[in-house]
mmCIF file of C-alpha atoms in Angstrom:
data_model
loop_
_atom_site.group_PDB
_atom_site.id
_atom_site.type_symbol
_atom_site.label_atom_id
_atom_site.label_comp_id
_atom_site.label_asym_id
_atom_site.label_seq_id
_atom_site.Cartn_x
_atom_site.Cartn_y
_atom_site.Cartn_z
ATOM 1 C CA UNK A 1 1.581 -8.301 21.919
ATOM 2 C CA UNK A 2 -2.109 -8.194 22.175
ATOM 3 C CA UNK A 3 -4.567 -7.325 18.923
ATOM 4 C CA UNK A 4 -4.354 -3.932 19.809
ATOM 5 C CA UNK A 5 -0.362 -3.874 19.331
ATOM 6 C CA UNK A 6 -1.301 -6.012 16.420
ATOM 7 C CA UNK A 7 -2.907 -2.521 14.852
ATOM 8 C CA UNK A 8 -1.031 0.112 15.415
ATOM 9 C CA UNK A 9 2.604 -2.338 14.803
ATOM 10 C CA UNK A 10 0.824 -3.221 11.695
ATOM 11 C CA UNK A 11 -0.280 0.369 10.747
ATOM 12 C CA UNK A 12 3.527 1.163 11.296
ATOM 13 C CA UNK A 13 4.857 -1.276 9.570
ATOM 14 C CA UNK A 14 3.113 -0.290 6.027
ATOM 15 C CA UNK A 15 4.459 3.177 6.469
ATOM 16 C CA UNK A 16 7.619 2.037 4.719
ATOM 17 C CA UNK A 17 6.953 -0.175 2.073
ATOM 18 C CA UNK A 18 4.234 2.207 1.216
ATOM 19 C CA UNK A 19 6.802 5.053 0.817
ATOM 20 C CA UNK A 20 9.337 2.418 -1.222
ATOM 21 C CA UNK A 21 6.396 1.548 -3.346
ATOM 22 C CA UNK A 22 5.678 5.108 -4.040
ATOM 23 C CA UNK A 23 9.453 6.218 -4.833
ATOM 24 C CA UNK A 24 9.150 3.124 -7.386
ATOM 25 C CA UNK A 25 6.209 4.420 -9.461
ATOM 26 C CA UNK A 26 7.352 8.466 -9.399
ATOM 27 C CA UNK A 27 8.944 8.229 -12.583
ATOM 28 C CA UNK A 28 6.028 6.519 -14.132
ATOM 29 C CA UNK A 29 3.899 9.175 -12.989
ATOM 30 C CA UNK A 30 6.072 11.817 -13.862
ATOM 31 C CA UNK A 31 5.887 9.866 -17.440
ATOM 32 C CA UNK A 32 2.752 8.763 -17.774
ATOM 33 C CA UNK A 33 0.545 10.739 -15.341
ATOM 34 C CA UNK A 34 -1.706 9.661 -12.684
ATOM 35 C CA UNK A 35 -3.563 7.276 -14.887
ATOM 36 C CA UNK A 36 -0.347 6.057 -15.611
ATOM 37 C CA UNK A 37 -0.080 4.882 -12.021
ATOM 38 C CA UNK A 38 -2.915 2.488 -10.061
ATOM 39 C CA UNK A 39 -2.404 3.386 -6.443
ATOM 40 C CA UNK A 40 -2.221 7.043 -7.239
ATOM 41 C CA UNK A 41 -4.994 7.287 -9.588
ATOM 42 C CA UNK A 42 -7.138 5.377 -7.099
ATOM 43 C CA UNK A 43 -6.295 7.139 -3.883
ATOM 44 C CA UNK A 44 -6.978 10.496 -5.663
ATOM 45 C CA UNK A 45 -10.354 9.683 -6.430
ATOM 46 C CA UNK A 46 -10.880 8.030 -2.955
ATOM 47 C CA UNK A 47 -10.094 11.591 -1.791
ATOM 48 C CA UNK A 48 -12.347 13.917 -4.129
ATOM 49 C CA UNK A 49 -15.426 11.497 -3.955
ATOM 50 C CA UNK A 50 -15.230 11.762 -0.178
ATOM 51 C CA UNK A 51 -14.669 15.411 -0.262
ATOM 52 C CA UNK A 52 -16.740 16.415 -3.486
ATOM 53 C CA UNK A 53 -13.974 17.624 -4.822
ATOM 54 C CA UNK A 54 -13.336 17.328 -8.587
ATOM 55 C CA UNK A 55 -10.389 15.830 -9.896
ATOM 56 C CA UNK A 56 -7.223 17.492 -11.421
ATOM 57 C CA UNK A 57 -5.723 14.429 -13.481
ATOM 58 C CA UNK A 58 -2.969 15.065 -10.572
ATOM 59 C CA UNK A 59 -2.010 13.494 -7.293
ATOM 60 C CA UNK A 60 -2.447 15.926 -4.766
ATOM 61 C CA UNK A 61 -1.029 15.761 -1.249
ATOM 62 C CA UNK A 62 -4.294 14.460 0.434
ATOM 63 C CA UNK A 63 -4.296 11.909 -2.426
ATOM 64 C CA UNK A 64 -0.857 10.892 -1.646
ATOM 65 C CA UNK A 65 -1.705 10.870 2.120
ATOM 66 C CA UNK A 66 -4.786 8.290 1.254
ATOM 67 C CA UNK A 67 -2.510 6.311 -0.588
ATOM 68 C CA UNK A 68 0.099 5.929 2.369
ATOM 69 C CA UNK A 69 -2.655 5.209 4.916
ATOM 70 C CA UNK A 70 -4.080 1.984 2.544
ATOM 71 C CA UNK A 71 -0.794 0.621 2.212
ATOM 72 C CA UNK A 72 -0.267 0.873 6.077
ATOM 73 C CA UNK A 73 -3.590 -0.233 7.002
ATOM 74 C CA UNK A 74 -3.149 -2.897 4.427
ATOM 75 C CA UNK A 75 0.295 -4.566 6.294
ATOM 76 C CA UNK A 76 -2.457 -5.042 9.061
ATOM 77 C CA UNK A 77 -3.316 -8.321 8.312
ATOM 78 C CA UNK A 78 0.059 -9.266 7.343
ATOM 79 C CA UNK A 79 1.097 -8.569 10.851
ATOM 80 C CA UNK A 80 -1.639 -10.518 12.254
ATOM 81 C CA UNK A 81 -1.148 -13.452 10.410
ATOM 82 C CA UNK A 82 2.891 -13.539 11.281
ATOM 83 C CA UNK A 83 2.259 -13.029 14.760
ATOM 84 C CA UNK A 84 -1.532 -15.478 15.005
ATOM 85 C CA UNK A 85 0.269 -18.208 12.496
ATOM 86 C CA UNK A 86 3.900 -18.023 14.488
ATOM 87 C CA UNK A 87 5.173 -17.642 11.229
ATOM 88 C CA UNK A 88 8.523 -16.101 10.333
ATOM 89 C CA UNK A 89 8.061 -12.723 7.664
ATOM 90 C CA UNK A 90 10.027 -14.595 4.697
ATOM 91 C CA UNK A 91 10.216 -12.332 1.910
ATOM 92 C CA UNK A 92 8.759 -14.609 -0.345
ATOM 93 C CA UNK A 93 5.815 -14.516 1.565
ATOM 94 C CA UNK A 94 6.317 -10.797 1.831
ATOM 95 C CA UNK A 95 6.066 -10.567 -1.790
ATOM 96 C CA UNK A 96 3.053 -13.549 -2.293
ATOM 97 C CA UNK A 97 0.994 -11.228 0.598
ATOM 98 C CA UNK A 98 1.423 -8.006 -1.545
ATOM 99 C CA UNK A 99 0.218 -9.840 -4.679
ATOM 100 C CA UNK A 100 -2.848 -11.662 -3.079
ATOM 101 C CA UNK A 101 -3.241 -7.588 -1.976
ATOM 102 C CA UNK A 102 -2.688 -6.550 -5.514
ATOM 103 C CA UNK A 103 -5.063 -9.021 -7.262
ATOM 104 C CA UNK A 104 -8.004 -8.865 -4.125
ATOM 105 C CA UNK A 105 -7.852 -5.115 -3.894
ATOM 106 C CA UNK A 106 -6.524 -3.267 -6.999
ATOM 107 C CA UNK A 107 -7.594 -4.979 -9.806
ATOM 108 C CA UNK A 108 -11.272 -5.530 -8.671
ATOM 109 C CA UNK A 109 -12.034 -2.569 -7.462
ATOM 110 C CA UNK A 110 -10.130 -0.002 -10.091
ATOM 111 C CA UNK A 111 -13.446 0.772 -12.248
ATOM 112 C CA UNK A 112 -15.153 1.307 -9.396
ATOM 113 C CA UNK A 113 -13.700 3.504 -7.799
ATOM 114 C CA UNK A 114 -11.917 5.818 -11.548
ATOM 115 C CA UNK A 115 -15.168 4.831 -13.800
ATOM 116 C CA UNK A 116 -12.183 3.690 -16.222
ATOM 117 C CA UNK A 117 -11.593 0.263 -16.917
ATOM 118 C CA UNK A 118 -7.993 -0.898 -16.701
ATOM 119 C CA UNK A 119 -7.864 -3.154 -20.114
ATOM 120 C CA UNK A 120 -8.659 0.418 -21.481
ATOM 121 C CA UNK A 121 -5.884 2.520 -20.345
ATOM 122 C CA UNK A 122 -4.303 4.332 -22.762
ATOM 123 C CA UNK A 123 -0.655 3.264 -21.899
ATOM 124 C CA UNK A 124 -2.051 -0.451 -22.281
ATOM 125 C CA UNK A 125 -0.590 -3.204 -19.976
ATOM 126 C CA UNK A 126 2.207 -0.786 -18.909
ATOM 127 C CA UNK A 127 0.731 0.601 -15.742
ATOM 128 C CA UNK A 128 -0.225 -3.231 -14.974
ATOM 129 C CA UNK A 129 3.152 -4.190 -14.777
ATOM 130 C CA UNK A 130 4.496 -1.352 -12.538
ATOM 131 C CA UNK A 131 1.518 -1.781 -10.151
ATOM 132 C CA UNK A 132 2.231 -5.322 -9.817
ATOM 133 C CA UNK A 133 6.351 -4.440 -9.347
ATOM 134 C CA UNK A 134 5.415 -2.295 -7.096
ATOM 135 C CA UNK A 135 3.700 -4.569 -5.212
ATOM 136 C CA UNK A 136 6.449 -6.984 -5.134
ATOM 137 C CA UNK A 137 8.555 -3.921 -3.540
ATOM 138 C CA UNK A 138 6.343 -3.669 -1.113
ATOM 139 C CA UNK A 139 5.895 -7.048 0.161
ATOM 140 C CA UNK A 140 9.802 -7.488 0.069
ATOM 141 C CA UNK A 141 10.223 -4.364 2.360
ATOM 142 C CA UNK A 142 7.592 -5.062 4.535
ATOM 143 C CA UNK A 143 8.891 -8.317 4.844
ATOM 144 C CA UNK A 144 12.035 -7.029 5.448
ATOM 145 C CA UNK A 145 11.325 -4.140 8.223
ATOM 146 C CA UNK A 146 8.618 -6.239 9.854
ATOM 147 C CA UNK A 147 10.838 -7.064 12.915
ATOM 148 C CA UNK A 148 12.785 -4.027 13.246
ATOM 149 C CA UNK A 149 9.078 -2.167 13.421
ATOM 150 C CA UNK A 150 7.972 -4.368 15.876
ATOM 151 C CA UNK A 151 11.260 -4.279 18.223
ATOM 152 C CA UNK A 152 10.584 -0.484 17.680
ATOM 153 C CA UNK A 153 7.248 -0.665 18.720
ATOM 154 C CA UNK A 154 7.682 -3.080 21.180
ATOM 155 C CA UNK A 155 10.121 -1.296 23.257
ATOM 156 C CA UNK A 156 8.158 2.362 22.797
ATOM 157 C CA UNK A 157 5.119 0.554 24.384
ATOM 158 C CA UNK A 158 7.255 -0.833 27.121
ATOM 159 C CA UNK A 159 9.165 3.031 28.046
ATOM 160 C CA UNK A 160 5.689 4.762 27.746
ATOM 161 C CA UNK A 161 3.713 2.838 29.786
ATOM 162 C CA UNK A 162 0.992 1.612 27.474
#
């Protein structure tokens, strides 16, 4: 594979996790709401400031569809370093990759991006905790359907030619 199958095996590849991650934290949105929930509360605001639209205090689907595009584009450079490093996808470094993602993305870049801070959430450390599970979900199944993605891949670039 060349950098450009690196891409789009990568994009692929975050499609599931992503979803896994996301069937994790329903509950705690359902409980909490979407400041209850990192990733959600993010990704809806991602999607009304670039659409000046105002916020619901609700995930909508265009929120939930920015939140499943960064966690595929973010197994990008998971896939690059397994296939540049020749390392095997381990699920412990699976897991360590989504919490270097976690702690370089999430936490930094929360205020930013909500205007609220996270020590002040109203459900406390709570939502801290299931963001960072989540995370570990994600690394473990990205870890896990890394290969199978890229046999997939692999053998649909073969058949169609590209």
């Amino acid at each position: 594979m060349n950098y450009i199958h690196y891409l789009f095996a990568g994009f692929i590849a975050g499609i599931l996790p992503t979803v896994a991650m996301s069937i994790f934290e329903y509950p705690f949105y359902k409980k909490w709401g979407i400041k209850g929930v990192y990733e959600l509360h993010e990704s809806e605001m991602m999607f009304c400031k670039l659409t000046n639209r105002e916020f619901q205090n609700k995930i909508s689907s265009f929120g939930l569809l920015t939140h499943m595009i960064n966690g595929s584009l973010l197994s990008i450079p998971f896939v690059f370093y397994i296939n540049l490093s020749n390392t095997p996808p381990t699920i412990l470094l699976g897991i360590i990759y989504a919490i270097v993602v976690w702690i370089a993305t999430l936490l930094p870049v929360h205020k930013l991006i909500t205007g609220e801070s996270l020590s002040k959430n109203p459900f406390g450390y709570k939502p801290a905790l299931v963001s960072a599970f989540g995370h570990v979900i994600y690394g473990f199944i990205l870890a896990q359907s890394y290969v199978p993605v890229v046999d997939f891949y692999t053998v649909l670039t073969l058949y169609s030619g590209v």
